[in-house]
Coordinates of C-alpha atoms (C1' of nucleotides) in Angstrom, one line a residue:
Chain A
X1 CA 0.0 0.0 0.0
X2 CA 2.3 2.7 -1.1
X3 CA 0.2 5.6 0.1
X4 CA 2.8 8.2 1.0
X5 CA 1.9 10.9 2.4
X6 CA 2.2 14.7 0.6
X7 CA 4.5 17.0 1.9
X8 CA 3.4 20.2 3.9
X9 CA 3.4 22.6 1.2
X10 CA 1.9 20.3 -0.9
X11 CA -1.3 19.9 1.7
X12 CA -1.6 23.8 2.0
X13 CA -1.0 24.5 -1.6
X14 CA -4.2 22.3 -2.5
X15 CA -6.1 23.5 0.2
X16 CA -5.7 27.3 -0.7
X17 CA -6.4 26.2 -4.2
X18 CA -9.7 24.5 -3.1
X19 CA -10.3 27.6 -0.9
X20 CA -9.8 30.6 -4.2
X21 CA -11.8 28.4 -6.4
X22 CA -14.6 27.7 -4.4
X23 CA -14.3 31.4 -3.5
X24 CA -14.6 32.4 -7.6
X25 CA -16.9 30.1 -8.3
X26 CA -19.1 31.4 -5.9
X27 CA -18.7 35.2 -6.7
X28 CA -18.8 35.3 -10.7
X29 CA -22.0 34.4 -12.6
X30 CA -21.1 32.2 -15.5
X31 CA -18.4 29.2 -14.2
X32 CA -16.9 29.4 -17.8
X33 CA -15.7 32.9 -16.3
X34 CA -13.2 31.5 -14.0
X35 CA -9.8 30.6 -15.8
X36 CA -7.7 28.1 -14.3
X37 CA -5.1 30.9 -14.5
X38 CA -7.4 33.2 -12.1
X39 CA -7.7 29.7 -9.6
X40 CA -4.2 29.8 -9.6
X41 CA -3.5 33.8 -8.8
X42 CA -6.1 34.1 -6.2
X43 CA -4.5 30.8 -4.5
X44 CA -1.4 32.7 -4.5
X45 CA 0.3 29.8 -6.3
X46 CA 1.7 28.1 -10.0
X47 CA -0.7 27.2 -12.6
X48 CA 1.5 23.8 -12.9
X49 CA 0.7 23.3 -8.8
X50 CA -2.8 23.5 -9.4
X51 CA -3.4 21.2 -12.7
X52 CA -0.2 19.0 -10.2
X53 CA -3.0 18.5 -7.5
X54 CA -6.1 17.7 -9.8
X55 CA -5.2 16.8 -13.0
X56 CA -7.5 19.2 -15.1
X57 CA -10.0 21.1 -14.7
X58 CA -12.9 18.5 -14.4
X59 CA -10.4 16.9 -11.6
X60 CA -11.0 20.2 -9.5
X61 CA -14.4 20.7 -9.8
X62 CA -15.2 17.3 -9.3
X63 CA -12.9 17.6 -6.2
X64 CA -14.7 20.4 -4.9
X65 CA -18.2 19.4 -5.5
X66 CA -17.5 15.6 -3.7
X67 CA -16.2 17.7 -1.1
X68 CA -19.8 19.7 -0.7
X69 CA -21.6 16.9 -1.3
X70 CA -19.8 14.2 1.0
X71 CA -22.6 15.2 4.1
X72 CA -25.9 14.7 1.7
X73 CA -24.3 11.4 0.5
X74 CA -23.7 10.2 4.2
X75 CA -27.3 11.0 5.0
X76 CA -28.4 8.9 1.8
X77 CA -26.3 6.0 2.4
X78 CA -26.7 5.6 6.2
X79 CA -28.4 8.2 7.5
X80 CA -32.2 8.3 9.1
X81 CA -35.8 8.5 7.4
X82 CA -37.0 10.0 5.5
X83 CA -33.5 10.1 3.0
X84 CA -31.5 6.9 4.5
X85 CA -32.5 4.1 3.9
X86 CA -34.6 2.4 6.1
X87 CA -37.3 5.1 4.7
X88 CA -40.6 3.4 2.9
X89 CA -39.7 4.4 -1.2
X90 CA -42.8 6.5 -1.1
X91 CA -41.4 8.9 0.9
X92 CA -37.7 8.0 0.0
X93 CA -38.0 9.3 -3.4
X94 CA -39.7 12.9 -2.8
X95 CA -36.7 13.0 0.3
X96 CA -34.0 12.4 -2.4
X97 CA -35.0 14.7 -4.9
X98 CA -35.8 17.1 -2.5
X99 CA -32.3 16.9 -1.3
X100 CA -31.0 17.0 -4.3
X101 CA -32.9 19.9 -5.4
X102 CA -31.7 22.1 -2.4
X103 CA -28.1 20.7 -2.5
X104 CA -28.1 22.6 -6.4
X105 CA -29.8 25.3 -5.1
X106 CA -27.2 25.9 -2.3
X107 CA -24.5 25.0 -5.0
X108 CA -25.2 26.6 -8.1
X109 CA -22.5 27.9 -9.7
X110 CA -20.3 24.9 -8.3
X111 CA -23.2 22.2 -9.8
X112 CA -23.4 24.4 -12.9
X113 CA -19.4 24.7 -13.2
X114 CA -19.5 20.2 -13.4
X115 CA -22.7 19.4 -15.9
X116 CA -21.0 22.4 -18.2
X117 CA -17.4 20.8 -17.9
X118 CA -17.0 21.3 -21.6
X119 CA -17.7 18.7 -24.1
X120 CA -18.5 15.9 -21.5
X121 CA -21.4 14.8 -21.3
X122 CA -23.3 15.2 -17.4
X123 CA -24.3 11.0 -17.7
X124 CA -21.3 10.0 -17.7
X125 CA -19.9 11.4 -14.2
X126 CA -19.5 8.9 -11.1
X127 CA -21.9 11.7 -9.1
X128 CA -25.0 11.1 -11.8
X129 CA -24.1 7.7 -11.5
X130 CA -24.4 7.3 -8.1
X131 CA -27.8 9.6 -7.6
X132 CA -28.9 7.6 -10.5
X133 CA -28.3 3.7 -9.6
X134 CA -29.8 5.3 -5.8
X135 CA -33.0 6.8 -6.9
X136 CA -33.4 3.6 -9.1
X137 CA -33.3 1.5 -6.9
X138 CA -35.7 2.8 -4.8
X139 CA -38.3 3.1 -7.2
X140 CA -38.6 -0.3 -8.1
X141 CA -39.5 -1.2 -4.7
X142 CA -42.9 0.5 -5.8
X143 CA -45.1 -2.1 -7.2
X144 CA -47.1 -0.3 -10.1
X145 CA -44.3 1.8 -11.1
X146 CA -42.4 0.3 -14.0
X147 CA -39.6 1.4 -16.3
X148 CA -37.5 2.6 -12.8
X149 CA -34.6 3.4 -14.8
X150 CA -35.8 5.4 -17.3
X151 CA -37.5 7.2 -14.6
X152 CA -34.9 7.8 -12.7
X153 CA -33.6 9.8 -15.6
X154 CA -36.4 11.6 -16.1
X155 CA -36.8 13.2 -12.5
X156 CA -33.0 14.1 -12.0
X157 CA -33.4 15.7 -15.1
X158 CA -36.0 17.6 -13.4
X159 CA -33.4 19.2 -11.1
X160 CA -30.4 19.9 -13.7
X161 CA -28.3 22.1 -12.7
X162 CA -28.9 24.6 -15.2
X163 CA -32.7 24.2 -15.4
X164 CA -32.5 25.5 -12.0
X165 CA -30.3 28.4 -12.6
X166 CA -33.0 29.5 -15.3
X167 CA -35.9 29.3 -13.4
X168 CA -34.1 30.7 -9.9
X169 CA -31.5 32.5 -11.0
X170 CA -33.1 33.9 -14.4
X171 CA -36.8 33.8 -13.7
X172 CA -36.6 34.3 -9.8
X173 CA -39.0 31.6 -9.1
X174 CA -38.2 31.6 -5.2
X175 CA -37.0 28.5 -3.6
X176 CA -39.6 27.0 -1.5
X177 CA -42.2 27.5 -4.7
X178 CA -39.4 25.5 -6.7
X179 CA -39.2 22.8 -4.2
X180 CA -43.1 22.4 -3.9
X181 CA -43.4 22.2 -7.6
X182 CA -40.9 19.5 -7.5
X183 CA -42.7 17.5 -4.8
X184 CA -45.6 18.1 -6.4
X185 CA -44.5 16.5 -9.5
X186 CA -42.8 13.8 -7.9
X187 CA -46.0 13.0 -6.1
X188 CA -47.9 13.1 -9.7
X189 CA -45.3 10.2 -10.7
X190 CA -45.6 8.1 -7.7
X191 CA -49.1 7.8 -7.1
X192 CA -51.3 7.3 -9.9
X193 CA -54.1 9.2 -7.2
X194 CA -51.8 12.3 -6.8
X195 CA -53.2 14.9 -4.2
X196 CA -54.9 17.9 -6.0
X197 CA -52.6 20.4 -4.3
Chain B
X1 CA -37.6 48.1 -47.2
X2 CA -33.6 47.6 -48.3
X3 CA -33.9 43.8 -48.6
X4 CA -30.6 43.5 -51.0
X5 CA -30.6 39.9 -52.6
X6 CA -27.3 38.1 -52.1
X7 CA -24.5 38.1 -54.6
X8 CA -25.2 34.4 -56.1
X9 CA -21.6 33.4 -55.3
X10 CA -22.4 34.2 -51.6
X11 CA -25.4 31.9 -51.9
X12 CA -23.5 29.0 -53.6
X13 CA -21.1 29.6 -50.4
X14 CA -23.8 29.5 -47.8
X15 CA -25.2 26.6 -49.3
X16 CA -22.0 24.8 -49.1
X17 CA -20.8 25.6 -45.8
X18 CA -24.5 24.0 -44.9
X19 CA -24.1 21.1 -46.4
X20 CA -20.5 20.4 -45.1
X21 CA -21.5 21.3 -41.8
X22 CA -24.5 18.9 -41.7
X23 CA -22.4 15.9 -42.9
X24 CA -19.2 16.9 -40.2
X25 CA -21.6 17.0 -37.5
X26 CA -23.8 14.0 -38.4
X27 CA -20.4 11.7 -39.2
X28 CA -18.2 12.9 -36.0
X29 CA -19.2 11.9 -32.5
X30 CA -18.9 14.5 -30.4
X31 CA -19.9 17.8 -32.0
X32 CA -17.1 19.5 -29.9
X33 CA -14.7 17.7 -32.6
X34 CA -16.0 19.8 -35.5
X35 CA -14.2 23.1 -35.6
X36 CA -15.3 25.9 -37.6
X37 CA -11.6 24.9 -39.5
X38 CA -12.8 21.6 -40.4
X39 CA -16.3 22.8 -41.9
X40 CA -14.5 25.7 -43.8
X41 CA -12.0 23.3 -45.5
X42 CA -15.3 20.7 -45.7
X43 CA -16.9 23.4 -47.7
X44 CA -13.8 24.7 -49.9
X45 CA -14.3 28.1 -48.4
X46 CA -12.5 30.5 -46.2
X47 CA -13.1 30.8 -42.3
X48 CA -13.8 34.1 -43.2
X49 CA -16.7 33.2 -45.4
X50 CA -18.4 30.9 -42.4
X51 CA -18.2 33.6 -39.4
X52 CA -19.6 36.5 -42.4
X53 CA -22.4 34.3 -43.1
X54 CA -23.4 33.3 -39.7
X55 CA -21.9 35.1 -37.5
X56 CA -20.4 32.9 -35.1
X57 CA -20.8 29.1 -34.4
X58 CA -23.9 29.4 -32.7
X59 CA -25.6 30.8 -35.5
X60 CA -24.3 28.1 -37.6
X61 CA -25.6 25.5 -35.5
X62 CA -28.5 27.4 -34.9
X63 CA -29.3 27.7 -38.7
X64 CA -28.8 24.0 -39.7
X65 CA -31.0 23.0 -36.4
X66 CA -34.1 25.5 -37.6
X67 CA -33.8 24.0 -41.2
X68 CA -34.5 20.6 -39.7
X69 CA -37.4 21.6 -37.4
X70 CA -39.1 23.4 -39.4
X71 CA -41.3 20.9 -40.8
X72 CA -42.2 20.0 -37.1
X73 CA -42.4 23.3 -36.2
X74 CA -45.3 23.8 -38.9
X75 CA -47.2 20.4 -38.2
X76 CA -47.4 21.6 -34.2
X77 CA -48.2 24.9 -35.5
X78 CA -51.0 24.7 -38.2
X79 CA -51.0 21.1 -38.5
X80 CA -53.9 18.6 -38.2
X81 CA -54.2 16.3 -34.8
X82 CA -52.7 15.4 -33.3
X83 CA -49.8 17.4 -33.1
X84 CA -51.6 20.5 -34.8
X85 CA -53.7 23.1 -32.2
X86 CA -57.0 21.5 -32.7
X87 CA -56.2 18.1 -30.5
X88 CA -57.3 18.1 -26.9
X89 CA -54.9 18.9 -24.7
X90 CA -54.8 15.3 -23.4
X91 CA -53.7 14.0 -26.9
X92 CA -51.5 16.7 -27.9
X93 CA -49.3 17.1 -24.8
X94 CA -47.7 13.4 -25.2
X95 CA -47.5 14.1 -29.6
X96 CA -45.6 17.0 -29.0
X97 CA -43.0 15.3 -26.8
X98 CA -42.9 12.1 -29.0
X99 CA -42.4 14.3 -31.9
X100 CA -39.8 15.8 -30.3
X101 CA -38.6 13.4 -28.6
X102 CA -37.8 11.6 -32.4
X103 CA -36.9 14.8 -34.1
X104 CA -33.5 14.5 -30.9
X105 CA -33.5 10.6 -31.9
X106 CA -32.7 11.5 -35.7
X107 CA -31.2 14.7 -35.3
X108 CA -28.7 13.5 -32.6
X109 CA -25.6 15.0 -33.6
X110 CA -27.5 18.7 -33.9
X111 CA -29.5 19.0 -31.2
X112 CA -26.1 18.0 -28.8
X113 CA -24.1 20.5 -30.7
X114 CA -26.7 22.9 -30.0
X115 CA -27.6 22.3 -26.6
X116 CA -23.8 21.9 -25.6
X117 CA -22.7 25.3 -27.4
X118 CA -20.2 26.5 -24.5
X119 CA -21.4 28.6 -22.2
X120 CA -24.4 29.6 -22.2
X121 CA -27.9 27.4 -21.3
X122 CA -30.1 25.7 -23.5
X123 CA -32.9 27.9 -21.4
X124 CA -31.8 30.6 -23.4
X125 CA -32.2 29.7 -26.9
X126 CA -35.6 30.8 -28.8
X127 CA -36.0 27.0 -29.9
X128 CA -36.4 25.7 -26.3
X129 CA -38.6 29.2 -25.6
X130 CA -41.2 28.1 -28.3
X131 CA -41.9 24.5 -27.3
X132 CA -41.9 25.4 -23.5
X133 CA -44.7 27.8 -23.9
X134 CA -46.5 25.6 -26.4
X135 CA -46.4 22.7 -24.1
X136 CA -47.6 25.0 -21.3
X137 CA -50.2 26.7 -23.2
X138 CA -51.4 23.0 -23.8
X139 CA -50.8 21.7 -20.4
X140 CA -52.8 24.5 -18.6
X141 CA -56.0 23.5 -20.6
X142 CA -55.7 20.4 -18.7
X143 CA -58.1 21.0 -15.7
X144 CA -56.9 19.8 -12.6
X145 CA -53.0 20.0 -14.1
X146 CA -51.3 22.6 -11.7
X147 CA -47.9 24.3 -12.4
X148 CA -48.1 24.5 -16.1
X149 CA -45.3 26.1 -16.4
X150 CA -42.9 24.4 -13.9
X151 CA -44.4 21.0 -15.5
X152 CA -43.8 21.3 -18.9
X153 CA -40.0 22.6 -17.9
X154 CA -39.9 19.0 -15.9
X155 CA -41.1 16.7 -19.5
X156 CA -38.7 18.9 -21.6
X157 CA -35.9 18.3 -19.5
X158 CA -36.2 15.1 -20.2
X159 CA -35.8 14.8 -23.7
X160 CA -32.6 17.2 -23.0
X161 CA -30.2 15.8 -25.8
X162 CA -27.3 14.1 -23.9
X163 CA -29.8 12.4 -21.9
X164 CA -31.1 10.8 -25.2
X165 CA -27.4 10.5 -26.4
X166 CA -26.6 8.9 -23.4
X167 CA -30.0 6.5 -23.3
X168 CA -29.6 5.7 -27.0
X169 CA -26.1 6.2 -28.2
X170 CA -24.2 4.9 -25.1
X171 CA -27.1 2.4 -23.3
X172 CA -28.5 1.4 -25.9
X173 CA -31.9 1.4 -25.4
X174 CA -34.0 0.9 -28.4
X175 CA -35.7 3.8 -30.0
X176 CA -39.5 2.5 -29.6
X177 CA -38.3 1.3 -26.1
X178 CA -37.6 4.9 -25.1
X179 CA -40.6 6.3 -27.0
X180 CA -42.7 3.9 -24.7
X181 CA -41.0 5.0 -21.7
X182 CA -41.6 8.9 -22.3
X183 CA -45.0 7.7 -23.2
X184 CA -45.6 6.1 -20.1
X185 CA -44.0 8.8 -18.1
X186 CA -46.3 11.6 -20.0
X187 CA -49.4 9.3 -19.3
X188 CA -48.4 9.3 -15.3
X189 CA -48.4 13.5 -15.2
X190 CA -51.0 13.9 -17.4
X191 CA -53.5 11.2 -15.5
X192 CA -53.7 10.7 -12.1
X193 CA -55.3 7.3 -12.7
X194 CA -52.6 6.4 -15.2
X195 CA -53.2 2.8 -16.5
X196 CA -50.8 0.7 -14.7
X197 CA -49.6 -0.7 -17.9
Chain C
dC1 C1' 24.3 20.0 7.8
dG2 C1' 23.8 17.8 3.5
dC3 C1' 21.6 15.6 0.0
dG4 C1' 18.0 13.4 -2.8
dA5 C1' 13.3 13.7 -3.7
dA6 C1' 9.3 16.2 -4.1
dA7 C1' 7.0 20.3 -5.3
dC8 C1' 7.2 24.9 -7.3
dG9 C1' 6.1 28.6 -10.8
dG10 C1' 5.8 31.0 -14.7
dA11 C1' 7.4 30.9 -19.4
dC12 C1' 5.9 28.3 -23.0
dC13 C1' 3.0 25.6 -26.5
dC14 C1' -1.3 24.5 -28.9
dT15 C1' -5.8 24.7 -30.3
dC16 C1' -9.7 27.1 -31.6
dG17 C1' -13.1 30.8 -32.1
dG18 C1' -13.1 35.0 -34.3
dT19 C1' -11.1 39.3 -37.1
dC20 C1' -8.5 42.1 -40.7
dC21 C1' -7.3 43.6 -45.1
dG22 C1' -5.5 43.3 -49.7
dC23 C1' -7.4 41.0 -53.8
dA24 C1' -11.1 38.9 -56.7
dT25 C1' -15.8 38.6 -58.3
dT26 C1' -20.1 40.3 -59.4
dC27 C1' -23.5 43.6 -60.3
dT28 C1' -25.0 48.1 -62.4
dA29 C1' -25.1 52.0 -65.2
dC30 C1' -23.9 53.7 -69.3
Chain D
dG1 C1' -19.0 45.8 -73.6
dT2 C1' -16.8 48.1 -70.1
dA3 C1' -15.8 50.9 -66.1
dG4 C1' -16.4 51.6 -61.4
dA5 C1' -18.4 50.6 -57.2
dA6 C1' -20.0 47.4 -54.0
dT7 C1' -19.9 43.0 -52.3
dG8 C1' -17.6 38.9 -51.1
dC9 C1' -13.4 36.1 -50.6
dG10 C1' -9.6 33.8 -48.0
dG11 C1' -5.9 32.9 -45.3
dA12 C1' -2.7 35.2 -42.2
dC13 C1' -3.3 36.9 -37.9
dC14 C1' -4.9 37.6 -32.9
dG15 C1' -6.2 36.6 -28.1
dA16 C1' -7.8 33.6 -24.6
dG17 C1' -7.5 29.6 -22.2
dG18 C1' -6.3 24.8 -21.0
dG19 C1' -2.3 22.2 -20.2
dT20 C1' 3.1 21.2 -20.0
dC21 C1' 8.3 21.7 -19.3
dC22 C1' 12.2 22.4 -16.8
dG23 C1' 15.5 25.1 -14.0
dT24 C1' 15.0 26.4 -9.2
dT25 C1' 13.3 26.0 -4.5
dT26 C1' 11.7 23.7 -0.5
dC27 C1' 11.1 19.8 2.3
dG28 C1' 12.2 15.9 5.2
dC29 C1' 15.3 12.8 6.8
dG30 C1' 19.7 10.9 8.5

DNA sequence: CGCGAAACGGACCCTCGGTCCGCATTCTAC
DNA sequence: GTAGAATGCGGACCGAGGGTCCGTTTCGCG
């Protein structure tokens, strides 16, 4: 197991870098606004240190969103009703999405900075993956609903990242309207009765 | 009214760089891979030529995507049922995604080069503008349907290209499959005593 | 302290979208 | 037909940004 460990400078290096980009990302509007050149300047350091820690770009801001989304995931995996999972899938599912929904919400310009990585394609991140193969597997423990993968897809789409920065950032639909429409919707797919509202 | 008719070289030109962009984009994978380099030399023409004529790539794309749709675009508009104004809303709602749902399918390589242009969101784009407030139009005729608007954001979203590029293109699903699957999905919002199929 | 290894940093490279300008083509007026 | 103006052409050029190279510095250990 040849897991050295880094050396000092190397540790704070990468954890000033973490701190200036999650700073920038957070102030400017568009993520495609921060350069990797910026990161580098506001972290007081080498552009080689930075791409040296994480590879490339997508290697930061995949670092920095795991980082944000380590606590949500913890509550998913083994954390109490209603979002771990000893909840009943009928209130699992509107949990999850909710959570997901506020986690972008809380995190837009870092969620918005990973699904517009460039060419790459959202689907095929280990993050979609995961909320994907989770939210899956939930709904086929509910007996009339079929085709649980495909829908899967279809209600994380519901909450991509820049769908939400259109209607919350653009269109100043306020949160907690956001997240009823959301439950609302999610109730609509999971019981064929669906409350009026 | 100083509509001045193009120089016929122009035209010949336009037509060209049309023709070579259509085949680049439909024979490459991912449309980041085209450059405007590649379509100029395509087309036997000057970069120059390409950015006059369409200003910039987005208005390239943009143009070879509207020539496609159009033909939809009429059938939803002044067509007869039921895609066309005169279905009930409970026919039309699931015709208009199916239609566009297979206008993504075989238009693939466009609609990801257009919803992946950089920076900025497909929320943006007049395309995505017309359809939303079509569908919502159409969804609030549906009596006890609440959040029109929010809704018919949530059924667009997901027939977002890379979501049907990653269903179809990397999953594999089968094209009717996934028609069955939105289908179902539609059915689910649209009734809340969806048949349990 | 000394020395090898690890990390540093900024100059450098490359690709790609977009522009500039001198030259060629086409239209129009006679 | 031809002259002159307007329009269009094309490829060299530019700037920005992601990513790399390598001489120099710093670290950690004996």
């Amino acid at each position: 197991m040849p897991e050295r460990k880094p050396r000092k400078d190397a540790a704070r290096n990468r954890a000033a870098v973490l701190a200036a980009a999650d700073d920038l990302f957070a102030g400017c509007e568009s993520p495609e606004a921060v350069t990797m050149a910026d990161i580098a300047a506001a972290a007081g350091v080498g552009k080689a240190t930075l791409f040296r820690a994480f590879g490339d770009r997508t290697g930061l801001i995949h670092t920095l969103y795991e980082a944000r989304l380590e606590p949500i995931r913890n509550a998913v995996e083994q954390g109490p009703p209603p979002l771990g999972p000893t909840a009943p899938p009928l209130q699992r599912v509107p949990a999850l999405l909710d959570a997901a929904l506020c986690f972008k919400l809380d995190n837009r310009h870092l969620a918005l900075a990973l699904e517009g990585t460039g060419g790459d394609s959202p689907y095929q991140t280990e993050h979609y993956d995961r909320w994907h193969s989770t939210l899956r597997a939930v709904l086929e423990r509910i007996p009339h609903l079929t085709d649980a993968d495909f829908t899967a897809h279809a209600l994380l789409a519901t909450i991509r990242a820049d769908l939400v920065e259109h209607l919350v950032g653009r269109q100043h639909v306020p949160r907690e309207q956001l997240r009823a429409h959301l439950a609302a919707f999610t109730a609509r797919i999971l019981d064929p009765r669906a409350p009026l509202s």
